[in-house]
mmCIF file of C-alpha atoms and ligand atoms in Angstrom:
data_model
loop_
_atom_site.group_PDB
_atom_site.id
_atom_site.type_symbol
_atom_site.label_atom_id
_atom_site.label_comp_id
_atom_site.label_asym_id
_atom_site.label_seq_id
_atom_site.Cartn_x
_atom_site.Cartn_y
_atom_site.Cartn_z
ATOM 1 C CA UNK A 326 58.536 -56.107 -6.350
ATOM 2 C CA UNK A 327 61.475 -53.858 -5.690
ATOM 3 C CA UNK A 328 65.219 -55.133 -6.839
ATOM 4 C CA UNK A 329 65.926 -55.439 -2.832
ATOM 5 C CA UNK A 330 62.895 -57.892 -2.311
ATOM 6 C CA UNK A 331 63.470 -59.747 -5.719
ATOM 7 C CA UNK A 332 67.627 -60.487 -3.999
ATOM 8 C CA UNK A 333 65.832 -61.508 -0.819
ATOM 9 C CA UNK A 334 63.348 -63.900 -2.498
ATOM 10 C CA UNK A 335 66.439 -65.271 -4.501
ATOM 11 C CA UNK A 336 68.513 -65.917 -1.631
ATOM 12 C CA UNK A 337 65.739 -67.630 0.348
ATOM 13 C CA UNK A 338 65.353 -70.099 -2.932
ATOM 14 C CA UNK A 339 68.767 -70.549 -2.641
ATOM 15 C CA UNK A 340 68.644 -71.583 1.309
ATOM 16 C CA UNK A 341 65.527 -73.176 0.654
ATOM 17 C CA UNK A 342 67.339 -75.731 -2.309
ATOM 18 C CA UNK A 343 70.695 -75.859 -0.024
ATOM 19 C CA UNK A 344 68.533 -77.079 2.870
ATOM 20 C CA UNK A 345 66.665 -80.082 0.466
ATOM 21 C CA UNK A 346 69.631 -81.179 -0.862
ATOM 22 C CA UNK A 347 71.492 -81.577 2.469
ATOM 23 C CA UNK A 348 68.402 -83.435 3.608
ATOM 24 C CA UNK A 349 68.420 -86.074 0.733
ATOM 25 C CA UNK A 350 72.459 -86.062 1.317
ATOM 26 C CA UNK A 351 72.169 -86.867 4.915
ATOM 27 C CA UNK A 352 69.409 -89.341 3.722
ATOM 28 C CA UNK A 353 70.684 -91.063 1.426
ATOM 29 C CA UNK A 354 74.007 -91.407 3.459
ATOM 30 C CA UNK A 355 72.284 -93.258 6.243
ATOM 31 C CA UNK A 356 70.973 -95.525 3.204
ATOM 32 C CA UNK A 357 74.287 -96.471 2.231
ATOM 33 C CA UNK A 358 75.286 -97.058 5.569
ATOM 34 C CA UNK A 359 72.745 -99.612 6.124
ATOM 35 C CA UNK A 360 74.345 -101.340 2.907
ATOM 36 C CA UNK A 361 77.504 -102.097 4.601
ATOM 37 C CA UNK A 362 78.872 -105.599 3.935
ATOM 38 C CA UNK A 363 80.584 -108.133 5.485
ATOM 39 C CA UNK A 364 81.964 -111.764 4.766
ATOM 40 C CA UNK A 365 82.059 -114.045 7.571
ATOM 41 C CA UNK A 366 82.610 -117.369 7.510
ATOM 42 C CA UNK A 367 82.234 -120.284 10.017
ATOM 43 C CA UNK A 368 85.532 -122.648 9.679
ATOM 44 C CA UNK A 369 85.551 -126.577 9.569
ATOM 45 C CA UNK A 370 86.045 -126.697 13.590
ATOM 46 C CA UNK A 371 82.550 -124.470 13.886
ATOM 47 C CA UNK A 372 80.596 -126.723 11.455
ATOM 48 C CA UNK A 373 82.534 -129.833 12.753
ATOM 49 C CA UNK A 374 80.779 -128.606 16.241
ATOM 50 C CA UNK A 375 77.373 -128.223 15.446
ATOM 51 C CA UNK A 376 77.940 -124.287 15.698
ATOM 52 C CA UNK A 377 76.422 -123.086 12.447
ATOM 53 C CA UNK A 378 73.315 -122.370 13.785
ATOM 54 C CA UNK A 379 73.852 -120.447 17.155
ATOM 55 C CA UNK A 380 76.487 -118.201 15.008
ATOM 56 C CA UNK A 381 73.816 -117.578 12.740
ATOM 57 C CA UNK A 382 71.375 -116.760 15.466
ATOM 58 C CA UNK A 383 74.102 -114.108 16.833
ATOM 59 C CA UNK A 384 73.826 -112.156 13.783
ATOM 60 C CA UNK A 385 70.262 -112.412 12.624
ATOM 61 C CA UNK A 386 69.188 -111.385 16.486
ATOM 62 C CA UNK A 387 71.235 -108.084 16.496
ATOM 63 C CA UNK A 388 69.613 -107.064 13.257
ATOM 64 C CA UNK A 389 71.664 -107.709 10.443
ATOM 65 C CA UNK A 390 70.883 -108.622 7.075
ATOM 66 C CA UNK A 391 71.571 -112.226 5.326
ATOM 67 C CA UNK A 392 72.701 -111.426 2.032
ATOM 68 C CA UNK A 393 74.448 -114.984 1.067
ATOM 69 C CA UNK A 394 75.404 -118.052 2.170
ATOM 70 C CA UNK A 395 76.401 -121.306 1.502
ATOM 71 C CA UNK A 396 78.392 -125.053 2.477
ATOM 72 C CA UNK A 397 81.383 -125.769 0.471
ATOM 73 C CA UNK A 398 84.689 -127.199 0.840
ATOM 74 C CA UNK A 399 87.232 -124.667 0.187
ATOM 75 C CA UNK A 400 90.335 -125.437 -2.188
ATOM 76 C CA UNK A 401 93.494 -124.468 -0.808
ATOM 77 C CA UNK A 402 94.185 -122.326 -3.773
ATOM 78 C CA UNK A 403 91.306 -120.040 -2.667
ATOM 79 C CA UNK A 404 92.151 -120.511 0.734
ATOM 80 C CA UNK A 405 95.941 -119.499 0.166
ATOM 81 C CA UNK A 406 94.431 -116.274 -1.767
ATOM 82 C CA UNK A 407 91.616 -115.568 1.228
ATOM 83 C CA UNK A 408 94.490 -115.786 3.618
ATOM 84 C CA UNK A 409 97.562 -113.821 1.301
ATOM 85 C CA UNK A 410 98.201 -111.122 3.627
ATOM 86 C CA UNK A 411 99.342 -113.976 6.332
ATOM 87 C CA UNK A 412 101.314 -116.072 3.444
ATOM 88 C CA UNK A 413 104.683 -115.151 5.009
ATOM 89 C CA UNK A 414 103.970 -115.663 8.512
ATOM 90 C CA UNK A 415 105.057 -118.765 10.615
ATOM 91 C CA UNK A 416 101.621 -120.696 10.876
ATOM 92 C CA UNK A 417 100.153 -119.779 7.345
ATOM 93 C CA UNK A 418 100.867 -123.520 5.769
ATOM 94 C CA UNK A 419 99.184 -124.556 9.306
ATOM 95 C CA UNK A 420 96.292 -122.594 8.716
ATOM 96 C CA UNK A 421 95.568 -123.733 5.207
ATOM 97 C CA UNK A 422 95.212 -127.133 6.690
ATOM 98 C CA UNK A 423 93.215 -126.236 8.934
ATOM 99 C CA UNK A 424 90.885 -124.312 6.972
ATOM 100 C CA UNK A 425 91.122 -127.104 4.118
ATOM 101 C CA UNK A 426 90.167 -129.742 6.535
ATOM 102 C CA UNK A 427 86.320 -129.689 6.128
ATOM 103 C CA UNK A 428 83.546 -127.687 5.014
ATOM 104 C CA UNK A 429 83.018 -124.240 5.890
ATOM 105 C CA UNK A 430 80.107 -121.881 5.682
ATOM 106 C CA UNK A 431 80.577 -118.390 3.522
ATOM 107 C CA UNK A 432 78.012 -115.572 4.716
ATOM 108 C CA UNK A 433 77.753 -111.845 3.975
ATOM 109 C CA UNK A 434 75.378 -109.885 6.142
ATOM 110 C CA UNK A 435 74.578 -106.784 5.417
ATOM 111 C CA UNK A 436 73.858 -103.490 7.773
ATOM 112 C CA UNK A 437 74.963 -100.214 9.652
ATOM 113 C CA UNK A 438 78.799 -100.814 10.524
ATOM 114 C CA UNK A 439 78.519 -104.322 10.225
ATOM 115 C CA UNK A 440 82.219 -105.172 9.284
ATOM 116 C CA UNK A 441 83.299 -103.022 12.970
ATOM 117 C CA UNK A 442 80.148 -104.187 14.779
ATOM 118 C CA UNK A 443 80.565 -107.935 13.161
ATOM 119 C CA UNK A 444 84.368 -108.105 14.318
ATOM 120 C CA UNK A 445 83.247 -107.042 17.887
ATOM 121 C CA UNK A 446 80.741 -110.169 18.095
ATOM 122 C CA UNK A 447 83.705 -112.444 17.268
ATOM 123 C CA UNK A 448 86.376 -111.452 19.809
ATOM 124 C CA UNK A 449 89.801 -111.229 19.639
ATOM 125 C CA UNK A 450 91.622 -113.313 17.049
ATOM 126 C CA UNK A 451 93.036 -115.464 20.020
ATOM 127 C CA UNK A 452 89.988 -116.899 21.977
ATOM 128 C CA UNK A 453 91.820 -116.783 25.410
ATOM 129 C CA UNK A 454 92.093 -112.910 24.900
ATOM 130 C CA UNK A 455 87.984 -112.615 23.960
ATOM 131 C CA UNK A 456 85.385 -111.846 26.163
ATOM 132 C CA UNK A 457 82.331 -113.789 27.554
ATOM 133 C CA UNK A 458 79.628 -112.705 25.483
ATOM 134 C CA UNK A 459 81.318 -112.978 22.100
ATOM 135 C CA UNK A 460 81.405 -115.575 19.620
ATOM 136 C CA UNK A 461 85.591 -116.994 20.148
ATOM 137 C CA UNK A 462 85.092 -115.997 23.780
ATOM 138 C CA UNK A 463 82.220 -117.997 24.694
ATOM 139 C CA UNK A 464 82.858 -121.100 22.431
ATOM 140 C CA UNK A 465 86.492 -122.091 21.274
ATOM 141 C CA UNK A 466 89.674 -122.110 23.309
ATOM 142 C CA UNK A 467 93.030 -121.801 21.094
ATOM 143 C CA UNK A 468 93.956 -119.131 18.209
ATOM 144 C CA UNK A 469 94.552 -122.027 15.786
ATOM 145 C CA UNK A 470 90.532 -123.451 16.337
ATOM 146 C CA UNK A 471 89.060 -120.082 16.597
ATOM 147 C CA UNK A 472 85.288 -121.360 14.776
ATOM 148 C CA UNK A 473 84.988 -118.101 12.736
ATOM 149 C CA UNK A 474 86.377 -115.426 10.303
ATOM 150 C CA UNK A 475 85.495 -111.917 9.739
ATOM 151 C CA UNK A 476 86.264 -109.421 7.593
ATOM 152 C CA UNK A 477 88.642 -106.182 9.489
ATOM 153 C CA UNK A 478 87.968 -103.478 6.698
ATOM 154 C CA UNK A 479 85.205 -102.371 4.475
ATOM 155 C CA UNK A 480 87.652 -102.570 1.709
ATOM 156 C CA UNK A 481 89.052 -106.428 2.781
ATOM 157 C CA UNK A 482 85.225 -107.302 3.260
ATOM 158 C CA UNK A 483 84.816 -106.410 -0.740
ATOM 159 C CA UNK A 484 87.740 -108.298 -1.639
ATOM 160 C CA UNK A 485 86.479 -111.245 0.060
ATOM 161 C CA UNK A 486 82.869 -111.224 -0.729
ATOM 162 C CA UNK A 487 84.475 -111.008 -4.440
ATOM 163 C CA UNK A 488 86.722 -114.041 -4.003
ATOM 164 C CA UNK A 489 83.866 -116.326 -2.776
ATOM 165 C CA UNK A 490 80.562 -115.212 -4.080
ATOM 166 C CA UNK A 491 79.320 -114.519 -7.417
ATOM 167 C CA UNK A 492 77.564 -111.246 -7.687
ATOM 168 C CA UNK A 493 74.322 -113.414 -8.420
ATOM 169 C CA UNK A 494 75.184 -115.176 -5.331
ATOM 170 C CA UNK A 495 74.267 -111.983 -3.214
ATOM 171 C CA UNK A 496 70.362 -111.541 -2.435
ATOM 172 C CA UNK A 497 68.543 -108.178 -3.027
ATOM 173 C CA UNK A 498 65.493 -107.976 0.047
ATOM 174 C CA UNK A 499 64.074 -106.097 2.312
ATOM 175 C CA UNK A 500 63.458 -107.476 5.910
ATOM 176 C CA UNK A 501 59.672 -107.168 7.143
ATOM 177 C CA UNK A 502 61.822 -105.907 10.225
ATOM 178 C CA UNK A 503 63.742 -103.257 8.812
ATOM 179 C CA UNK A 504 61.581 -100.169 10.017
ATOM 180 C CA UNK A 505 62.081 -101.447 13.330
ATOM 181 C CA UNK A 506 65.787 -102.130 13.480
ATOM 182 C CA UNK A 507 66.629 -98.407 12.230
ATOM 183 C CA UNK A 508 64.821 -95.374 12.785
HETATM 184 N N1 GTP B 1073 98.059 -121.472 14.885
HETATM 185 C C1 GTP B 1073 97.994 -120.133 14.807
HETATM 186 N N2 GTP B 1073 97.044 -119.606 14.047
HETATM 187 C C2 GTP B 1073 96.976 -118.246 13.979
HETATM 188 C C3 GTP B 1073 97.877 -117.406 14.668
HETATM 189 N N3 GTP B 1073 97.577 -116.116 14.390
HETATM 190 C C4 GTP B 1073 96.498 -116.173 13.568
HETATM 191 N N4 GTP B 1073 96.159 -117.456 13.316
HETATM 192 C C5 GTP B 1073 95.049 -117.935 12.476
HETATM 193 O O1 GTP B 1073 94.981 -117.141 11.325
HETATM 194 C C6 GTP B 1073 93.717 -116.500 11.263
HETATM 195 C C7 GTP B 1073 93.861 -115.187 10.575
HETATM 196 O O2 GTP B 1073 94.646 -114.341 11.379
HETATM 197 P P1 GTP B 1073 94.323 -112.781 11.487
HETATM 198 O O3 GTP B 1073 93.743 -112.296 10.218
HETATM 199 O O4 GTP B 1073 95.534 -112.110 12.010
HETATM 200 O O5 GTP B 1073 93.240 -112.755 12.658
HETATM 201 P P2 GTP B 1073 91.678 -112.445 12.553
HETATM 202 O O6 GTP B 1073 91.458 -111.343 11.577
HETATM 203 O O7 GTP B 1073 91.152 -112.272 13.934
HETATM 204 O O8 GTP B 1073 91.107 -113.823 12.016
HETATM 205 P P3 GTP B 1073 90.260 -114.064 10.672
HETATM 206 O O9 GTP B 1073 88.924 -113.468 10.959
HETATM 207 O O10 GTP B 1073 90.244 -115.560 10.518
HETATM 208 O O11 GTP B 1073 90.981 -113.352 9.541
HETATM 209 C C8 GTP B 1073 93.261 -116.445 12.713
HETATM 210 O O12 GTP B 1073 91.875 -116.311 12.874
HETATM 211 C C9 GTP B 1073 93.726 -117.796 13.211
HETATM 212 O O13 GTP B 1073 92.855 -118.837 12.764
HETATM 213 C C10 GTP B 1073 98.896 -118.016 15.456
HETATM 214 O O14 GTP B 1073 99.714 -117.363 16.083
HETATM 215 N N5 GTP B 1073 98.892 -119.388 15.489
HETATM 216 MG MG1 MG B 1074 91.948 -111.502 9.547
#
């Protein structure tokens, strides 16, 4: 082989390696996309309402993955840290009540932009402003009974899946339905 061919050859390897490597990139990306997390919880007015289930039903029929949940009643002091960003405004003692006054329901759920995707199911933080079709605009009425939190940020839905789950807490599985919610 002459010293022209043997640089050819070479640089074809080198395409040849580029191109694998940008395919297990892209790959693997799309992976950890599907691994997106997100903490919702239903508050004391959605479980005081018999809502647990049709929220539930909202997320499991677009796709998304349960990854944890559970009933508990939240102490104020974890409900004062869940809620810190707010602790200055006008309402936040309110709200502490409110979310203190019965037991809630904790999820994450798990999938492709579900902290974006999950905020669009919920609405609008005040109900009057959400549309039919999501979860504040089709069943509650006023800001300060609004049935449901959920994360706004990848990096808030970390924090919060911290503050109320245990890493133990958080179920590795594979849906029999996976290869037919993403391609
Ligand atoms: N009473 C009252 N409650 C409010 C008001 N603004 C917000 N809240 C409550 O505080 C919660 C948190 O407020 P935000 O974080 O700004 O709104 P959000 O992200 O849509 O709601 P969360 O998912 O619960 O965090 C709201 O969901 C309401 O329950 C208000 O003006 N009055
Ligand atoms: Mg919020």
């Amino acid at each position: 082989m002459t010293a022209a061919a043997n640089s050819v050859a070479t640089v074809e390897n080198f395409l040849m390696i580029g191109i694998i490597l940008a395919l297990f990139a892209s790959i693997s990306n799309v992976m950890a996309n599907n691994k997106e997390r997100t903490f919702i919880m239903i508050k004391p007015d959605g479980v005081q309402r018999g809502l647990v289930g049709k929220i539930i039903e909202r997320f499991e029929q677009k796709g998304f993955k349960l990854v944890a949940m559970k009933v508990m009643w939240a102490s104020k002091e974890l409900l004062e840290k869940h809620y810190a960003d707010l602790s200055s405004r006008p309402f936040f003692p309110g709200l502490v009540s409110y979310m203190n006054s019965g037991p809630v329901v904790p999820m994450v759920w798990e999938g492709l932009n579900v902290v974006k995707t999950g905020r669009r199911m919920l609405g609008e933080t005040n109900p009057a402003d959400s549309l039919p079709g999501t979860i504040r605009g089709d069943f509650c009425i006023q800001v300060g009974r609004n049935i449901i939190h959920g994360s706004d940020a990848v990096e808030s839905a970390d924090k919060e899946i911290g503050l109320w789950f245990d890493e133990k807490e958080l179920v590795a599985w594979k849906p029999a339905t996976n290869d037919w919610v993403y391609e």
